Amino acid sequence: MKIETMLRDIWQSLLRKPVTELYPFQRQPAPERLRGKLTWNPENCTGCCLCVKDCPCDAIELITIDRANKRFVMRYDVGRCTYCAQCVQNCRFNCLGMSNDDWELAATNKAQFTVYYGSEEDVQSILEQRPEAGDQSDE
Ligand code: SF4
Ligand code: SF4
């Protein structure tokens, strides 16, 4: 490359606005169909465990507290999930989804990758039975 061409490129680059964003200080809204953290709405859950069987990564577990009264707790391992959405597509009761605004999931502590969904009381009873599970829970 000729020196004049190089100097012209450098000069033009200095005058141009950067195309990169100052993340995390500047953020663009996430695309509507982005597959972020798994969400679970227990209202219609029957405890069929189809989602658990379909997960190729062993990232979800459905813990039955009281089947007759439809009390379940879902354990979700963010670190194992590949965000394939297979569980979401296969739940016949539309209990599962993938959030497009909860996707910044990096953590320095592995325990933070395990989250428990369910009522506070049920999650608490599971955590007491599994002290190694730590204190990560989402309602
Ligand atoms: S597939 Fe749906 S209804 Fe069945 S256990 Fe999973 S979330 Fe519940
Ligand atoms: S999105 Fe895929 S990997 Fe993640 S929990 Fe569902 S089935 Fe498993």
PDB file of C-alpha atoms and ligand atoms in Angstrom:
ATOM      1  CA  MET A   1       0.000   0.000   0.000  1.00  0.00           C
ATOM      2  CA  LYS A   2       1.279   3.445  -0.924  1.00  0.00           C
ATOM      3  CA  ILE A   3       2.080   5.761   1.952  1.00  0.00           C
ATOM      4  CA  GLU A   4      -0.362   8.424   0.650  1.00  0.00           C
ATOM      5  CA  THR A   5      -3.182   5.884   0.498  1.00  0.00           C
ATOM      6  CA  MET A   6      -2.419   4.707   3.991  1.00  0.00           C
ATOM      7  CA  LEU A   7      -2.328   8.271   5.365  1.00  0.00           C
ATOM      8  CA  ARG A   8      -5.628   9.053   3.646  1.00  0.00           C
ATOM      9  CA  ASP A   9      -7.232   5.941   5.179  1.00  0.00           C
ATOM     10  CA  ILE A  10      -5.943   6.856   8.626  1.00  0.00           C
ATOM     11  CA  TRP A  11      -7.226  10.416   8.280  1.00  0.00           C
ATOM     12  CA  GLN A  12     -10.655   9.250   7.099  1.00  0.00           C
ATOM     13  CA  SER A  13     -10.868   6.731   9.945  1.00  0.00           C
ATOM     14  CA  LEU A  14     -10.061   9.426  12.478  1.00  0.00           C
ATOM     15  CA  LEU A  15     -12.944  11.542  11.224  1.00  0.00           C
ATOM     16  CA  ARG A  16     -15.455   8.697  11.019  1.00  0.00           C
ATOM     17  CA  LYS A  17     -17.826   7.934  13.925  1.00  0.00           C
ATOM     18  CA  PRO A  18     -17.098   4.539  15.526  1.00  0.00           C
ATOM     19  CA  VAL A  19     -19.540   1.818  14.468  1.00  0.00           C
ATOM     20  CA  THR A  20     -19.111  -0.078  17.723  1.00  0.00           C
ATOM     21  CA  GLU A  21     -21.300   0.562  20.765  1.00  0.00           C
ATOM     22  CA  LEU A  22     -20.086   1.368  24.250  1.00  0.00           C
ATOM     23  CA  TYR A  23     -21.686  -1.728  25.716  1.00  0.00           C
ATOM     24  CA  PRO A  24     -22.839  -2.019  28.495  1.00  0.00           C
ATOM     25  CA  PHE A  25     -23.390   1.751  28.674  1.00  0.00           C
ATOM     26  CA  GLN A  26     -25.147   1.851  25.292  1.00  0.00           C
ATOM     27  CA  ARG A  27     -27.646  -0.852  24.447  1.00  0.00           C
ATOM     28  CA  GLN A  28     -29.826  -1.675  21.491  1.00  0.00           C
ATOM     29  CA  PRO A  29     -33.138  -3.395  22.185  1.00  0.00           C
ATOM     30  CA  ALA A  30     -32.809  -7.141  21.712  1.00  0.00           C
ATOM     31  CA  PRO A  31     -34.509  -8.645  18.648  1.00  0.00           C
ATOM     32  CA  GLU A  32     -38.046  -9.775  19.389  1.00  0.00           C
ATOM     33  CA  ARG A  33     -37.274 -13.422  18.667  1.00  0.00           C
ATOM     34  CA  LEU A  34     -34.024 -13.591  20.613  1.00  0.00           C
ATOM     35  CA  ARG A  35     -33.859 -16.736  22.723  1.00  0.00           C
ATOM     36  CA  GLY A  36     -32.772 -15.669  26.184  1.00  0.00           C
ATOM     37  CA  LYS A  37     -33.384 -17.206  29.583  1.00  0.00           C
ATOM     38  CA  LEU A  38     -36.091 -19.858  29.812  1.00  0.00           C
ATOM     39  CA  THR A  39     -39.332 -18.720  31.431  1.00  0.00           C
ATOM     40  CA  TRP A  40     -41.916 -21.011  32.985  1.00  0.00           C
ATOM     41  CA  ASN A  41     -45.554 -20.289  33.719  1.00  0.00           C
ATOM     42  CA  PRO A  42     -46.709 -23.031  36.107  1.00  0.00           C
ATOM     43  CA  GLU A  43     -50.408 -22.184  35.772  1.00  0.00           C
ATOM     44  CA  ASN A  44     -51.151 -24.712  33.041  1.00  0.00           C
ATOM     45  CA  CYS A  45     -48.331 -27.145  33.763  1.00  0.00           C
ATOM     46  CA  THR A  46     -49.576 -30.729  34.088  1.00  0.00           C
ATOM     47  CA  GLY A  47     -46.244 -32.193  35.140  1.00  0.00           C
ATOM     48  CA  CYS A  48     -46.095 -34.325  31.991  1.00  0.00           C
ATOM     49  CA  CYS A  49     -42.300 -33.878  31.855  1.00  0.00           C
ATOM     50  CA  LEU A  50     -42.270 -33.799  28.054  1.00  0.00           C
ATOM     51  CA  CYS A  51     -40.023 -30.747  28.232  1.00  0.00           C
ATOM     52  CA  VAL A  52     -37.567 -32.617  30.459  1.00  0.00           C
ATOM     53  CA  LYS A  53     -37.489 -35.634  28.134  1.00  0.00           C
ATOM     54  CA  ASP A  54     -37.037 -33.436  25.073  1.00  0.00           C
ATOM     55  CA  CYS A  55     -34.182 -31.361  26.443  1.00  0.00           C
ATOM     56  CA  PRO A  56     -30.992 -32.590  24.779  1.00  0.00           C
ATOM     57  CA  CYS A  57     -28.797 -31.001  27.447  1.00  0.00           C
ATOM     58  CA  ASP A  58     -30.355 -32.165  30.696  1.00  0.00           C
ATOM     59  CA  ALA A  59     -30.897 -28.511  31.523  1.00  0.00           C
ATOM     60  CA  ILE A  60     -34.333 -28.795  33.125  1.00  0.00           C
ATOM     61  CA  GLU A  61     -35.837 -30.908  35.856  1.00  0.00           C
ATOM     62  CA  LEU A  62     -39.438 -30.883  37.009  1.00  0.00           C
ATOM     63  CA  ILE A  63     -39.789 -31.638  40.703  1.00  0.00           C
ATOM     64  CA  THR A  64     -43.239 -32.766  41.836  1.00  0.00           C
ATOM     65  CA  ILE A  65     -44.345 -31.427  45.201  1.00  0.00           C
ATOM     66  CA  ASP A  66     -48.017 -32.407  44.958  1.00  0.00           C
ATOM     67  CA  ARG A  67     -49.292 -33.716  41.629  1.00  0.00           C
ATOM     68  CA  ALA A  68     -52.975 -33.662  42.605  1.00  0.00           C
ATOM     69  CA  ASN A  69     -52.757 -29.952  43.368  1.00  0.00           C
ATOM     70  CA  LYS A  70     -50.393 -29.242  40.465  1.00  0.00           C
ATOM     71  CA  ARG A  71     -47.551 -28.054  42.638  1.00  0.00           C
ATOM     72  CA  PHE A  72     -44.279 -28.318  40.782  1.00  0.00           C
ATOM     73  CA  VAL A  73     -40.875 -26.693  40.930  1.00  0.00           C
ATOM     74  CA  MET A  74     -38.721 -26.393  37.834  1.00  0.00           C
ATOM     75  CA  ARG A  75     -34.950 -26.445  38.098  1.00  0.00           C
ATOM     76  CA  TYR A  76     -33.275 -24.774  35.145  1.00  0.00           C
ATOM     77  CA  ASP A  77     -29.549 -24.866  34.489  1.00  0.00           C
ATOM     78  CA  VAL A  78     -28.668 -21.768  32.495  1.00  0.00           C
ATOM     79  CA  GLY A  79     -25.135 -23.046  31.967  1.00  0.00           C
ATOM     80  CA  ARG A  80     -26.249 -26.269  30.265  1.00  0.00           C
ATOM     81  CA  CYS A  81     -29.010 -24.735  28.136  1.00  0.00           C
ATOM     82  CA  THR A  82     -28.190 -24.294  24.452  1.00  0.00           C
ATOM     83  CA  TYR A  83     -31.289 -22.111  23.853  1.00  0.00           C
ATOM     84  CA  CYS A  84     -32.584 -24.517  21.240  1.00  0.00           C
ATOM     85  CA  ALA A  85     -36.205 -23.855  22.356  1.00  0.00           C
ATOM     86  CA  GLN A  86     -37.140 -27.501  21.822  1.00  0.00           C
ATOM     87  CA  CYS A  87     -38.831 -27.568  25.242  1.00  0.00           C
ATOM     88  CA  VAL A  88     -40.770 -24.404  24.395  1.00  0.00           C
ATOM     89  CA  GLN A  89     -42.025 -25.806  21.099  1.00  0.00           C
ATOM     90  CA  ASN A  90     -43.009 -29.149  22.565  1.00  0.00           C
ATOM     91  CA  CYS A  91     -44.908 -28.000  25.652  1.00  0.00           C
ATOM     92  CA  ARG A  92     -48.544 -28.493  24.666  1.00  0.00           C
ATOM     93  CA  PHE A  93     -49.729 -26.102  27.339  1.00  0.00           C
ATOM     94  CA  ASN A  94     -47.591 -23.085  26.423  1.00  0.00           C
ATOM     95  CA  CYS A  95     -45.958 -22.965  29.818  1.00  0.00           C
ATOM     96  CA  LEU A  96     -42.471 -22.302  28.516  1.00  0.00           C
ATOM     97  CA  GLY A  97     -40.945 -19.354  26.723  1.00  0.00           C
ATOM     98  CA  MET A  98     -37.599 -17.700  26.121  1.00  0.00           C
ATOM     99  CA  SER A  99     -37.213 -14.154  27.311  1.00  0.00           C
ATOM    100  CA  ASN A 100     -35.808 -11.647  24.847  1.00  0.00           C
ATOM    101  CA  ASP A 101     -34.947  -9.157  27.581  1.00  0.00           C
ATOM    102  CA  ASP A 102     -33.160 -11.496  29.978  1.00  0.00           C
ATOM    103  CA  TRP A 103     -30.115 -12.630  28.064  1.00  0.00           C
ATOM    104  CA  GLU A 104     -27.097 -11.229  29.924  1.00  0.00           C
ATOM    105  CA  LEU A 105     -26.512 -14.475  31.752  1.00  0.00           C
ATOM    106  CA  ALA A 106     -22.753 -14.606  32.294  1.00  0.00           C
ATOM    107  CA  ALA A 107     -21.701 -15.261  35.884  1.00  0.00           C
ATOM    108  CA  THR A 108     -18.461 -15.899  37.712  1.00  0.00           C
ATOM    109  CA  ASN A 109     -20.039 -18.312  40.162  1.00  0.00           C
ATOM    110  CA  LYS A 110     -21.324 -21.606  38.731  1.00  0.00           C
ATOM    111  CA  ALA A 111     -24.066 -21.804  41.403  1.00  0.00           C
ATOM    112  CA  GLN A 112     -25.727 -18.776  39.835  1.00  0.00           C
ATOM    113  CA  PHE A 113     -26.504 -20.813  36.715  1.00  0.00           C
ATOM    114  CA  THR A 114     -29.019 -22.965  38.555  1.00  0.00           C
ATOM    115  CA  VAL A 115     -32.384 -21.314  39.079  1.00  0.00           C
ATOM    116  CA  TYR A 116     -35.556 -22.680  40.603  1.00  0.00           C
ATOM    117  CA  TYR A 117     -38.999 -21.617  39.387  1.00  0.00           C
ATOM    118  CA  GLY A 118     -42.100 -22.090  41.467  1.00  0.00           C
ATOM    119  CA  SER A 119     -43.877 -20.636  44.461  1.00  0.00           C
ATOM    120  CA  GLU A 120     -41.604 -19.262  47.174  1.00  0.00           C
ATOM    121  CA  GLU A 121     -42.772 -21.902  49.635  1.00  0.00           C
ATOM    122  CA  ASP A 122     -42.176 -24.828  47.273  1.00  0.00           C
ATOM    123  CA  VAL A 123     -38.789 -23.558  46.124  1.00  0.00           C
ATOM    124  CA  GLN A 124     -37.757 -23.079  49.731  1.00  0.00           C
ATOM    125  CA  SER A 125     -38.703 -26.651  50.616  1.00  0.00           C
ATOM    126  CA  ILE A 126     -36.623 -27.952  47.705  1.00  0.00           C
ATOM    127  CA  LEU A 127     -33.635 -25.814  48.671  1.00  0.00           C
ATOM    128  CA  GLU A 128     -33.811 -27.163  52.209  1.00  0.00           C
ATOM    129  CA  GLN A 129     -33.667 -30.706  50.827  1.00  0.00           C
ATOM    130  CA  ARG A 130     -30.801 -29.748  48.530  1.00  0.00           C
ATOM    131  CA  PRO A 131     -28.454 -27.526  50.524  1.00  0.00           C
ATOM    132  CA  GLU A 132     -25.863 -27.795  47.732  1.00  0.00           C
ATOM    133  CA  ALA A 133     -28.311 -25.964  45.460  1.00  0.00           C
ATOM    134  CA  GLY A 134     -27.446 -22.623  47.042  1.00  0.00           C
ATOM    135  CA  ASP A 135     -29.838 -19.729  47.181  1.00  0.00           C
ATOM    136  CA  GLN A 136     -30.649 -19.182  43.523  1.00  0.00           C
ATOM    137  CA  SER A 137     -34.370 -19.025  42.851  1.00  0.00           C
ATOM    138  CA  ASP A 138     -36.729 -17.227  40.510  1.00  0.00           C
ATOM    139  CA  GLU A 139     -40.456 -17.102  40.962  1.00  0.00           C
TER     140      GLU A 139
HETATM  141  S1  SF4 B   1     -44.016 -29.936  28.868  1.00  0.00           S
HETATM  142 FE1  SF4 B   1     -45.146 -28.166  29.653  1.00  0.00          FE
HETATM  143  S2  SF4 B   1     -46.860 -29.072  30.805  1.00  0.00           S
HETATM  144 FE2  SF4 B   1     -45.335 -30.677  30.519  1.00  0.00          FE
HETATM  145  S3  SF4 B   1     -44.064 -30.557  32.371  1.00  0.00           S
HETATM  146 FE3  SF4 B   1     -43.070 -29.310  30.806  1.00  0.00          FE
HETATM  147  S4  SF4 B   1     -43.827 -27.253  31.213  1.00  0.00           S
HETATM  148 FE4  SF4 B   1     -45.215 -28.664  32.266  1.00  0.00          FE
HETATM  149  S1  SF4 B   2     -33.962 -24.447  25.333  1.00  0.00           S
HETATM  150 FE1  SF4 B   2     -33.180 -26.465  24.679  1.00  0.00          FE
HETATM  151  S2  SF4 B   2     -31.390 -26.804  25.971  1.00  0.00           S
HETATM  152 FE2  SF4 B   2     -32.547 -25.120  26.910  1.00  0.00          FE
HETATM  153  S3  SF4 B   2     -33.843 -26.129  28.422  1.00  0.00           S
HETATM  154 FE3  SF4 B   2     -35.049 -26.003  26.533  1.00  0.00          FE
HETATM  155  S4  SF4 B   2     -34.681 -27.939  25.457  1.00  0.00           S
HETATM  156 FE4  SF4 B   2     -33.119 -27.727  27.040  1.00  0.00          FE
END
